[in-house]
Amino acid sequence: MTAPTPRRGRAATPVTRDVRAAILEATESLLARRPFDKLAVAEILAAAGVSRASFYFYFGGKHDVLAELVRGAVQSGHATAESWTARAGGGPPEPALRRSVTAGSELWRRKAPVLRAIVENWHTDPQLTELWTVLMAGFTAATAERIERDRAEGVAPRGGLPADHLASALTWLSERLQYLAAAGVAPFDDEDVLVDTITGVWLAAVYGSPPR
């Protein structure tokens, strides 16, 4: 995904990139201390040290800023899942699945303020709604394709729920558990418990087997 250009279509310069970066960094820092719905643009301006005109040159509002932060965070999210979704056939799925879940947990830990904000607010703004549902649909599609390949190769049992339905349920379940962990809700605030739980649920649902 590419970063958006300035709102008036001007070419970005090192100075303008610094302004955009300052706005993004300030917003992410503020999100670590207060909920997105309580965050005012004026606070972002003060934290970033930029003028209101500079802010609105690049962003239509705070929802635009959050959208760009989410895009940046999730760009690496697809790579974290590839340990399992793109693995070569024939080997046991559990190690690759556990690596993917662990990498996803680490991403959520690093980007907790941003990812908490999108989970809590994606349904409040049309742009955020479209962004999050499209991103989640991408993860779901990759998961469904992996399930179908594993069923075809005899790694996973055939039959049961349609692959796309199962993939959607597992993807959204994992999003919720990762969110609870990021919000500090026990027992998922313990990363080992979180990884073991998500891995175990996926193994049972896709392969009909408990983790080793």
PDB file of C-alpha atoms in Angstrom:
ATOM      1  CA  MET A   1       0.000   0.000   0.000  1.00  0.00           C
ATOM      2  CA  THR A   2       1.329   3.454  -0.832  1.00  0.00           C
ATOM      3  CA  ALA A   3       1.288   6.475   1.432  1.00  0.00           C
ATOM      4  CA  PRO A   4      -1.263   9.124   0.414  1.00  0.00           C
ATOM      5  CA  THR A   5      -0.025  12.239  -1.349  1.00  0.00           C
ATOM      6  CA  PRO A   6      -0.597  15.698   0.132  1.00  0.00           C
ATOM      7  CA  ARG A   7      -4.283  16.618  -0.078  1.00  0.00           C
ATOM      8  CA  ARG A   8      -3.674  19.374  -2.634  1.00  0.00           C
ATOM      9  CA  GLY A   9      -1.638  17.108  -4.897  1.00  0.00           C
ATOM     10  CA  ARG A  10       1.727  18.819  -4.463  1.00  0.00           C
ATOM     11  CA  ALA A  11       4.907  16.799  -4.686  1.00  0.00           C
ATOM     12  CA  ALA A  12       6.266  15.785  -1.293  1.00  0.00           C
ATOM     13  CA  THR A  13       9.562  17.338  -0.226  1.00  0.00           C
ATOM     14  CA  PRO A  14      11.822  16.347   2.693  1.00  0.00           C
ATOM     15  CA  VAL A  15      10.220  19.139   4.736  1.00  0.00           C
ATOM     16  CA  THR A  16       6.651  18.023   3.971  1.00  0.00           C
ATOM     17  CA  ARG A  17       7.511  14.416   4.701  1.00  0.00           C
ATOM     18  CA  ASP A  18       8.837  15.541   8.076  1.00  0.00           C
ATOM     19  CA  VAL A  19       5.558  17.319   8.803  1.00  0.00           C
ATOM     20  CA  ARG A  20       3.525  14.232   7.923  1.00  0.00           C
ATOM     21  CA  ALA A  21       5.836  12.020   9.970  1.00  0.00           C
ATOM     22  CA  ALA A  22       5.535  14.377  12.944  1.00  0.00           C
ATOM     23  CA  ILE A  23       1.734  14.201  12.783  1.00  0.00           C
ATOM     24  CA  LEU A  24       1.731  10.417  12.565  1.00  0.00           C
ATOM     25  CA  GLU A  25       4.279   9.967  15.361  1.00  0.00           C
ATOM     26  CA  ALA A  26       2.482  12.429  17.637  1.00  0.00           C
ATOM     27  CA  THR A  27      -0.872  10.712  17.091  1.00  0.00           C
ATOM     28  CA  GLU A  28       0.534   7.269  17.794  1.00  0.00           C
ATOM     29  CA  SER A  29       2.162   8.563  20.969  1.00  0.00           C
ATOM     30  CA  LEU A  30      -1.071  10.197  22.129  1.00  0.00           C
ATOM     31  CA  LEU A  31      -3.038   7.010  21.474  1.00  0.00           C
ATOM     32  CA  ALA A  32      -0.868   5.247  24.038  1.00  0.00           C
ATOM     33  CA  ARG A  33      -2.307   7.590  26.672  1.00  0.00           C
ATOM     34  CA  ARG A  34      -5.892   8.294  25.678  1.00  0.00           C
ATOM     35  CA  PRO A  35      -8.697   6.751  23.600  1.00  0.00           C
ATOM     36  CA  PHE A  36      -9.015   7.800  19.990  1.00  0.00           C
ATOM     37  CA  ASP A  37     -12.598   9.030  20.437  1.00  0.00           C
ATOM     38  CA  LYS A  38     -11.399  11.436  23.138  1.00  0.00           C
ATOM     39  CA  LEU A  39      -8.462  12.712  21.088  1.00  0.00           C
ATOM     40  CA  ALA A  40      -8.807  16.195  19.589  1.00  0.00           C
ATOM     41  CA  VAL A  41      -6.995  17.483  16.528  1.00  0.00           C
ATOM     42  CA  ALA A  42      -5.750  20.380  18.660  1.00  0.00           C
ATOM     43  CA  GLU A  43      -3.869  17.898  20.840  1.00  0.00           C
ATOM     44  CA  ILE A  44      -2.217  16.361  17.792  1.00  0.00           C
ATOM     45  CA  LEU A  45      -1.192  19.822  16.571  1.00  0.00           C
ATOM     46  CA  ALA A  46       0.370  20.673  19.918  1.00  0.00           C
ATOM     47  CA  ALA A  47       2.181  17.336  20.230  1.00  0.00           C
ATOM     48  CA  ALA A  48       3.448  17.429  16.637  1.00  0.00           C
ATOM     49  CA  GLY A  49       4.374  21.116  16.732  1.00  0.00           C
ATOM     50  CA  VAL A  50       2.576  21.865  13.472  1.00  0.00           C
ATOM     51  CA  SER A  51      -0.040  24.412  12.461  1.00  0.00           C
ATOM     52  CA  ARG A  52      -3.669  23.636  11.788  1.00  0.00           C
ATOM     53  CA  ALA A  53      -3.160  24.594   8.137  1.00  0.00           C
ATOM     54  CA  SER A  54      -0.252  22.140   7.850  1.00  0.00           C
ATOM     55  CA  PHE A  55      -2.329  19.361   9.403  1.00  0.00           C
ATOM     56  CA  TYR A  56      -5.261  19.840   7.031  1.00  0.00           C
ATOM     57  CA  PHE A  57      -2.922  20.109   4.066  1.00  0.00           C
ATOM     58  CA  TYR A  58      -2.176  16.396   4.533  1.00  0.00           C
ATOM     59  CA  PHE A  59      -5.147  14.972   6.406  1.00  0.00           C
ATOM     60  CA  GLY A  60      -8.882  15.540   6.327  1.00  0.00           C
ATOM     61  CA  GLY A  61      -9.125  14.868  10.053  1.00  0.00           C
ATOM     62  CA  LYS A  62      -7.967  12.525  12.786  1.00  0.00           C
ATOM     63  CA  HIS A  63      -9.705   9.562  11.120  1.00  0.00           C
ATOM     64  CA  ASP A  64      -7.415   9.994   8.117  1.00  0.00           C
ATOM     65  CA  VAL A  65      -4.398   9.931  10.428  1.00  0.00           C
ATOM     66  CA  LEU A  66      -5.555   6.738  12.120  1.00  0.00           C
ATOM     67  CA  ALA A  67      -6.208   5.139   8.726  1.00  0.00           C
ATOM     68  CA  GLU A  68      -2.647   5.808   7.626  1.00  0.00           C
ATOM     69  CA  LEU A  69      -1.219   4.512  10.908  1.00  0.00           C
ATOM     70  CA  VAL A  70      -3.250   1.320  10.520  1.00  0.00           C
ATOM     71  CA  ARG A  71      -2.080   0.813   6.939  1.00  0.00           C
ATOM     72  CA  GLY A  72       1.510   1.139   8.085  1.00  0.00           C
ATOM     73  CA  ALA A  73       1.023  -1.309  10.950  1.00  0.00           C
ATOM     74  CA  VAL A  74      -0.839  -3.913   8.925  1.00  0.00           C
ATOM     75  CA  GLN A  75       1.556  -3.826   5.954  1.00  0.00           C
ATOM     76  CA  SER A  76       3.811  -6.086   7.974  1.00  0.00           C
ATOM     77  CA  GLY A  77       0.850  -8.115   9.226  1.00  0.00           C
ATOM     78  CA  HIS A  78       0.494 -10.098   6.027  1.00  0.00           C
ATOM     79  CA  ALA A  79       4.183 -10.994   6.215  1.00  0.00           C
ATOM     80  CA  THR A  80       3.735 -12.287   9.768  1.00  0.00           C
ATOM     81  CA  ALA A  81       1.044 -14.709   8.588  1.00  0.00           C
ATOM     82  CA  GLU A  82       3.065 -16.121   5.708  1.00  0.00           C
ATOM     83  CA  SER A  83       4.968 -18.551   7.910  1.00  0.00           C
ATOM     84  CA  TRP A  84       1.754 -20.622   7.866  1.00  0.00           C
ATOM     85  CA  THR A  85      -0.234 -19.408   4.855  1.00  0.00           C
ATOM     86  CA  ALA A  86       2.694 -19.697   2.415  1.00  0.00           C
ATOM     87  CA  ARG A  87       4.415 -22.741   3.864  1.00  0.00           C
ATOM     88  CA  ALA A  88       5.381 -25.599   1.575  1.00  0.00           C
ATOM     89  CA  GLY A  89       3.102 -28.622   1.755  1.00  0.00           C
ATOM     90  CA  GLY A  90       4.034 -31.904   3.360  1.00  0.00           C
ATOM     91  CA  GLY A  91       5.387 -30.708   6.689  1.00  0.00           C
ATOM     92  CA  PRO A  92       3.509 -30.581   9.984  1.00  0.00           C
ATOM     93  CA  PRO A  93       1.449 -27.389  10.193  1.00  0.00           C
ATOM     94  CA  GLU A  94       1.804 -26.675  13.915  1.00  0.00           C
ATOM     95  CA  PRO A  95       5.327 -25.136  13.971  1.00  0.00           C
ATOM     96  CA  ALA A  96       4.517 -22.783  11.093  1.00  0.00           C
ATOM     97  CA  LEU A  97       1.149 -21.865  12.580  1.00  0.00           C
ATOM     98  CA  ARG A  98       2.705 -21.142  15.971  1.00  0.00           C
ATOM     99  CA  ARG A  99       5.365 -18.943  14.350  1.00  0.00           C
ATOM    100  CA  SER A 100       2.663 -16.964  12.569  1.00  0.00           C
ATOM    101  CA  VAL A 101       0.605 -16.520  15.739  1.00  0.00           C
ATOM    102  CA  THR A 102       3.698 -15.492  17.703  1.00  0.00           C
ATOM    103  CA  ALA A 103       4.695 -12.947  15.055  1.00  0.00           C
ATOM    104  CA  GLY A 104       1.170 -11.563  15.016  1.00  0.00           C
ATOM    105  CA  SER A 105       1.210 -11.227  18.795  1.00  0.00           C
ATOM    106  CA  GLU A 106       4.506  -9.355  18.626  1.00  0.00           C
ATOM    107  CA  LEU A 107       3.054  -6.991  16.011  1.00  0.00           C
ATOM    108  CA  TRP A 108       0.054  -6.281  18.219  1.00  0.00           C
ATOM    109  CA  ARG A 109       2.338  -5.615  21.160  1.00  0.00           C
ATOM    110  CA  ARG A 110       4.457  -3.149  19.160  1.00  0.00           C
ATOM    111  CA  LYS A 111       1.482  -1.371  17.630  1.00  0.00           C
ATOM    112  CA  ALA A 112      -1.038  -1.809  20.448  1.00  0.00           C
ATOM    113  CA  PRO A 113      -2.241   1.833  20.607  1.00  0.00           C
ATOM    114  CA  VAL A 114      -2.965   1.964  16.865  1.00  0.00           C
ATOM    115  CA  LEU A 115      -4.548  -1.475  16.617  1.00  0.00           C
ATOM    116  CA  ARG A 116      -6.661  -0.955  19.732  1.00  0.00           C
ATOM    117  CA  ALA A 117      -7.900   2.306  18.230  1.00  0.00           C
ATOM    118  CA  ILE A 118      -8.985   0.739  14.940  1.00  0.00           C
ATOM    119  CA  VAL A 119     -10.747  -2.191  16.643  1.00  0.00           C
ATOM    120  CA  GLU A 120     -12.614   0.212  18.903  1.00  0.00           C
ATOM    121  CA  ASN A 121     -13.510   2.729  16.187  1.00  0.00           C
ATOM    122  CA  TRP A 122     -13.688   1.042  12.781  1.00  0.00           C
ATOM    123  CA  HIS A 123     -17.485   1.026  12.854  1.00  0.00           C
ATOM    124  CA  THR A 124     -17.731   4.769  13.673  1.00  0.00           C
ATOM    125  CA  ASP A 125     -16.419   6.153  10.375  1.00  0.00           C
ATOM    126  CA  PRO A 126     -17.067   4.960   6.788  1.00  0.00           C
ATOM    127  CA  GLN A 127     -13.402   5.220   5.797  1.00  0.00           C
ATOM    128  CA  LEU A 128     -12.269   3.212   8.809  1.00  0.00           C
ATOM    129  CA  THR A 129     -15.054   0.671   8.270  1.00  0.00           C
ATOM    130  CA  GLU A 130     -13.967   0.057   4.700  1.00  0.00           C
ATOM    131  CA  LEU A 131     -10.283  -0.029   5.623  1.00  0.00           C
ATOM    132  CA  TRP A 132     -10.613  -2.576   8.418  1.00  0.00           C
ATOM    133  CA  THR A 133     -13.087  -4.857   6.684  1.00  0.00           C
ATOM    134  CA  VAL A 134     -10.921  -4.942   3.543  1.00  0.00           C
ATOM    135  CA  LEU A 135      -7.782  -5.665   5.556  1.00  0.00           C
ATOM    136  CA  MET A 136      -9.488  -8.422   7.520  1.00  0.00           C
ATOM    137  CA  ALA A 137     -10.906  -9.844   4.296  1.00  0.00           C
ATOM    138  CA  GLY A 138      -7.353 -10.125   2.971  1.00  0.00           C
ATOM    139  CA  PHE A 139      -6.258 -12.169   5.970  1.00  0.00           C
ATOM    140  CA  THR A 140      -9.411 -14.283   5.692  1.00  0.00           C
ATOM    141  CA  ALA A 141      -8.829 -15.013   2.007  1.00  0.00           C
ATOM    142  CA  ALA A 142      -5.241 -16.122   2.624  1.00  0.00           C
ATOM    143  CA  THR A 143      -6.416 -18.353   5.479  1.00  0.00           C
ATOM    144  CA  ALA A 144      -9.187 -19.930   3.389  1.00  0.00           C
ATOM    145  CA  GLU A 145      -6.743 -20.676   0.579  1.00  0.00           C
ATOM    146  CA  ARG A 146      -4.367 -22.391   3.017  1.00  0.00           C
ATOM    147  CA  ILE A 147      -7.208 -24.474   4.475  1.00  0.00           C
ATOM    148  CA  GLU A 148      -8.333 -25.546   1.015  1.00  0.00           C
ATOM    149  CA  ARG A 149      -4.785 -26.535   0.013  1.00  0.00           C
ATOM    150  CA  ASP A 150      -4.267 -28.511   3.215  1.00  0.00           C
ATOM    151  CA  ARG A 151      -7.578 -30.305   2.720  1.00  0.00           C
ATOM    152  CA  ALA A 152      -6.693 -31.124  -0.872  1.00  0.00           C
ATOM    153  CA  GLU A 153      -3.272 -32.456   0.174  1.00  0.00           C
ATOM    154  CA  GLY A 154      -4.680 -34.567   3.009  1.00  0.00           C
ATOM    155  CA  VAL A 155      -2.984 -32.503   5.727  1.00  0.00           C
ATOM    156  CA  ALA A 156      -6.362 -31.335   7.053  1.00  0.00           C
ATOM    157  CA  PRO A 157      -9.531 -33.443   7.099  1.00  0.00           C
ATOM    158  CA  ARG A 158     -11.969 -32.819   4.266  1.00  0.00           C
ATOM    159  CA  GLY A 159     -15.514 -31.767   4.903  1.00  0.00           C
ATOM    160  CA  GLY A 160     -16.825 -29.682   7.742  1.00  0.00           C
ATOM    161  CA  LEU A 161     -17.426 -25.977   7.427  1.00  0.00           C
ATOM    162  CA  PRO A 162     -16.711 -24.280   4.102  1.00  0.00           C
ATOM    163  CA  ALA A 163     -13.144 -23.012   4.131  1.00  0.00           C
ATOM    164  CA  ASP A 164     -14.121 -19.366   3.750  1.00  0.00           C
ATOM    165  CA  HIS A 165     -16.600 -19.535   6.646  1.00  0.00           C
ATOM    166  CA  LEU A 166     -14.089 -21.241   8.925  1.00  0.00           C
ATOM    167  CA  ALA A 167     -11.347 -18.826   7.897  1.00  0.00           C
ATOM    168  CA  SER A 168     -13.551 -15.816   8.631  1.00  0.00           C
ATOM    169  CA  ALA A 169     -14.485 -17.139  12.079  1.00  0.00           C
ATOM    170  CA  LEU A 170     -10.850 -17.873  12.980  1.00  0.00           C
ATOM    171  CA  THR A 171      -9.585 -14.540  11.694  1.00  0.00           C
ATOM    172  CA  TRP A 172     -12.117 -12.479  13.628  1.00  0.00           C
ATOM    173  CA  LEU A 173     -11.694 -14.641  16.735  1.00  0.00           C
ATOM    174  CA  SER A 174      -7.952 -13.999  16.645  1.00  0.00           C
ATOM    175  CA  GLU A 175      -8.520 -10.266  16.190  1.00  0.00           C
ATOM    176  CA  ARG A 176     -10.667 -10.216  19.318  1.00  0.00           C
ATOM    177  CA  LEU A 177      -8.203 -12.199  21.440  1.00  0.00           C
ATOM    178  CA  GLN A 178      -5.303 -10.032  20.275  1.00  0.00           C
ATOM    179  CA  TYR A 179      -7.337  -6.955  21.163  1.00  0.00           C
ATOM    180  CA  LEU A 180      -8.085  -8.307  24.639  1.00  0.00           C
ATOM    181  CA  ALA A 181      -4.374  -8.967  25.126  1.00  0.00           C
ATOM    182  CA  ALA A 182      -3.500  -5.441  23.980  1.00  0.00           C
ATOM    183  CA  ALA A 183      -6.108  -4.072  26.402  1.00  0.00           C
ATOM    184  CA  GLY A 184      -4.497  -6.000  29.278  1.00  0.00           C
ATOM    185  CA  VAL A 185      -7.410  -8.391  29.851  1.00  0.00           C
ATOM    186  CA  ALA A 186      -6.481 -11.620  31.679  1.00  0.00           C
ATOM    187  CA  PRO A 187      -5.625 -14.329  30.874  1.00  0.00           C
ATOM    188  CA  PHE A 188      -4.664 -13.120  27.391  1.00  0.00           C
ATOM    189  CA  ASP A 189      -2.359 -10.392  28.708  1.00  0.00           C
ATOM    190  CA  ASP A 190       0.054 -13.319  29.239  1.00  0.00           C
ATOM    191  CA  GLU A 191       1.596 -13.724  25.780  1.00  0.00           C
ATOM    192  CA  ASP A 192       2.295 -17.429  26.250  1.00  0.00           C
ATOM    193  CA  VAL A 193      -1.365 -18.045  27.107  1.00  0.00           C
ATOM    194  CA  LEU A 194      -2.445 -15.947  24.134  1.00  0.00           C
ATOM    195  CA  VAL A 195      -0.234 -17.776  21.633  1.00  0.00           C
ATOM    196  CA  ASP A 196      -1.099 -21.204  23.044  1.00  0.00           C
ATOM    197  CA  THR A 197      -4.829 -20.442  22.939  1.00  0.00           C
ATOM    198  CA  ILE A 198      -4.949 -19.087  19.390  1.00  0.00           C
ATOM    199  CA  THR A 199      -2.681 -21.855  18.097  1.00  0.00           C
ATOM    200  CA  GLY A 200      -4.744 -24.512  19.859  1.00  0.00           C
ATOM    201  CA  VAL A 201      -8.055 -23.217  18.537  1.00  0.00           C
ATOM    202  CA  TRP A 202      -6.769 -23.045  14.950  1.00  0.00           C
ATOM    203  CA  LEU A 203      -5.225 -26.518  15.135  1.00  0.00           C
ATOM    204  CA  ALA A 204      -8.436 -28.023  16.454  1.00  0.00           C
ATOM    205  CA  ALA A 205     -10.662 -26.200  13.990  1.00  0.00           C
ATOM    206  CA  VAL A 206      -8.572 -26.767  10.852  1.00  0.00           C
ATOM    207  CA  TYR A 207      -6.752 -30.009  11.556  1.00  0.00           C
ATOM    208  CA  GLY A 208      -8.878 -31.665  14.231  1.00  0.00           C
ATOM    209  CA  SER A 209      -5.864 -32.056  16.504  1.00  0.00           C
ATOM    210  CA  PRO A 210      -4.716 -30.466  19.774  1.00  0.00           C
ATOM    211  CA  PRO A 211      -1.325 -28.746  20.026  1.00  0.00           C
ATOM    212  CA  ARG A 212       1.637 -30.813  21.090  1.00  0.00           C
TER     213      ARG A 212
END
